[in-house]
Amino acid sequence: VQLQASGGGLVQAGDSLSLACRVSGGSFSRLTLAWFRQAPGKEREFVAAIRYGGVSTHYSDSVKGRFTISKDATKSMVFLQTISLNPEDTAVYYCAARNTGILSTIRQPSMYSYWGQGTQVTVSS
């Protein structure tokens, strides 16, 4: 499975940004897809995930209500729509995928087998 993220950029506080990740290889419908982010000097942290089947979505408390994860199976893509960005959202954003896993591990980066290259999001104050 290969992932390629895009859509990052430099925005101002309060702005919106849409990230996209193209997924190739594997069986898209059987993948749990997620976004993580990593700010300089910090560990990689969970942002959002959408389970295979697309029924359930999960968010970190810091982005809940501002970010929305979705996917388009016809295009094999996963998206992260963001609004009301603030400087604390500045990070490299990574899309990730895994084939199987129990729900309780969905926020753990170590439980994802496949990673994209990351896209930089910078929010200026």
Short mmCIF file of C-alpha atoms in Angstrom, two decimals:
data_model
loop_
_atom_site.label_atom_id
_atom_site.label_comp_id
_atom_site.label_asym_id
_atom_site.label_seq_id
_atom_site.Cartn_x
_atom_site.Cartn_y
_atom_site.Cartn_z
CA VAL A 1 0.00 0.00 0.00
CA GLN A 2 1.35 3.41 -0.98
CA LEU A 3 0.03 6.75 0.23
CA GLN A 4 0.69 10.23 -1.11
CA ALA A 5 -0.49 13.27 0.81
CA SER A 6 -1.04 16.71 -0.63
CA GLY A 7 -2.73 20.00 0.15
CA GLY A 8 -0.59 21.51 2.84
CA GLY A 9 0.47 25.13 2.84
CA LEU A 10 0.85 28.38 4.72
CA VAL A 11 -2.37 29.90 6.04
CA GLN A 12 -3.42 32.44 8.63
CA ALA A 13 -5.12 31.70 11.92
CA GLY A 14 -8.82 31.16 11.37
CA ASP A 15 -8.37 29.91 7.82
CA SER A 16 -9.38 26.55 6.38
CA LEU A 17 -7.36 23.97 4.51
CA SER A 18 -8.11 20.69 2.81
CA LEU A 19 -5.67 17.82 2.78
CA ALA A 20 -5.91 14.82 0.50
CA CYS A 21 -4.20 11.46 0.39
CA ARG A 22 -4.19 9.11 -2.55
CA VAL A 23 -4.05 5.43 -1.65
CA SER A 24 -2.79 2.83 -4.08
CA GLY A 25 -2.34 -0.91 -3.74
CA GLY A 26 -4.12 -3.09 -1.25
CA SER A 27 -7.87 -3.28 -0.85
CA PHE A 28 -9.10 0.24 -0.16
CA SER A 29 -12.40 -0.85 1.37
CA ARG A 30 -10.61 -3.00 3.95
CA LEU A 31 -8.27 -0.26 5.16
CA THR A 32 -8.60 1.88 8.25
CA LEU A 33 -7.29 5.31 7.24
CA ALA A 34 -5.95 8.00 9.52
CA TRP A 35 -4.22 11.34 9.73
CA PHE A 36 -1.43 12.04 12.17
CA ARG A 37 0.70 15.12 12.64
CA GLN A 38 4.10 15.91 14.02
CA ALA A 39 5.26 19.33 15.13
CA PRO A 40 8.97 20.15 15.53
CA GLY A 41 10.38 18.60 18.68
CA LYS A 42 7.19 16.71 19.43
CA GLU A 43 6.02 13.15 18.99
CA ARG A 44 3.71 12.15 16.20
CA GLU A 45 0.15 12.52 17.38
CA PHE A 46 -3.19 11.16 16.26
CA VAL A 47 -5.54 13.57 14.48
CA ALA A 48 -8.40 11.58 12.95
CA ALA A 49 -9.30 8.15 11.62
CA ILE A 50 -12.02 6.50 9.60
CA ARG A 51 -12.50 2.78 9.89
CA TYR A 52 -12.95 0.36 7.02
CA GLY A 53 -16.55 0.58 5.93
CA GLY A 54 -16.49 4.30 6.66
CA VAL A 55 -19.15 4.12 9.33
CA SER A 56 -17.18 5.32 12.30
CA THR A 57 -14.84 8.29 12.56
CA HIS A 58 -12.59 9.25 15.44
CA TYR A 59 -10.91 12.52 16.36
CA SER A 60 -8.44 13.84 18.86
CA ASP A 61 -9.92 16.23 21.37
CA SER A 62 -7.79 19.07 20.00
CA VAL A 63 -9.37 18.93 16.54
CA LYS A 64 -12.86 17.66 17.24
CA GLY A 65 -15.42 20.01 15.76
CA ARG A 66 -12.85 21.68 13.51
CA PHE A 67 -11.51 18.82 11.39
CA THR A 68 -13.46 16.30 9.34
CA ILE A 69 -12.09 13.06 7.90
CA SER A 70 -13.77 11.46 4.92
CA LYS A 71 -12.95 9.12 2.11
CA ASP A 72 -13.95 8.49 -1.48
CA ALA A 73 -13.71 4.83 -2.39
CA THR A 74 -14.25 5.54 -6.09
CA LYS A 75 -11.05 7.58 -6.11
CA SER A 76 -9.19 5.66 -3.38
CA MET A 77 -8.63 8.86 -1.49
CA VAL A 78 -8.95 10.06 2.08
CA PHE A 79 -9.44 13.70 2.99
CA LEU A 80 -9.01 15.94 5.99
CA GLN A 81 -11.06 19.10 5.95
CA THR A 82 -9.89 21.67 8.46
CA ILE A 83 -11.45 24.92 9.67
CA SER A 84 -10.58 27.50 12.30
CA LEU A 85 -6.91 26.65 12.14
CA ASN A 86 -4.65 28.03 14.84
CA PRO A 87 -0.85 28.14 15.20
CA GLU A 88 -0.94 25.03 17.39
CA ASP A 89 -2.08 23.10 14.31
CA THR A 90 1.25 23.77 12.61
CA ALA A 91 2.87 20.42 11.84
CA VAL A 92 3.70 17.93 9.15
CA TYR A 93 0.53 15.98 8.48
CA TYR A 94 0.79 12.32 7.55
CA CYS A 95 -1.82 9.99 6.18
CA ALA A 96 -1.59 6.38 7.32
CA ALA A 97 -3.33 3.08 6.73
CA ARG A 98 -3.66 -0.31 8.32
CA ASN A 99 -5.42 -3.51 7.34
CA THR A 100 -6.63 -4.78 10.68
CA GLY A 101 -6.62 -3.72 14.28
CA ILE A 102 -8.85 -3.40 17.27
CA LEU A 103 -10.63 -0.14 17.89
CA SER A 104 -8.73 0.65 21.06
CA THR A 105 -5.48 0.96 19.08
CA ILE A 106 -6.79 3.26 16.38
CA ARG A 107 -4.97 6.30 17.85
CA GLN A 108 -1.57 4.63 18.09
CA PRO A 109 0.85 5.42 15.25
CA SER A 110 2.77 2.22 15.90
CA MET A 111 -0.31 0.24 14.85
CA TYR A 112 -0.24 1.59 11.28
CA SER A 113 1.76 -0.24 8.66
CA TYR A 114 1.62 2.22 5.80
CA TRP A 115 2.54 5.90 5.75
CA GLY A 116 2.57 8.74 3.28
CA GLN A 117 5.42 11.20 2.97
CA GLY A 118 3.74 14.02 4.89
CA THR A 119 2.60 17.50 3.93
CA GLN A 120 3.51 20.67 5.83
CA VAL A 121 0.77 22.83 7.32
CA THR A 122 1.87 26.15 8.75
CA VAL A 123 -0.58 28.45 10.49
CA SER A 124 0.57 31.99 11.17
CA SER A 125 -0.90 34.10 13.93
#
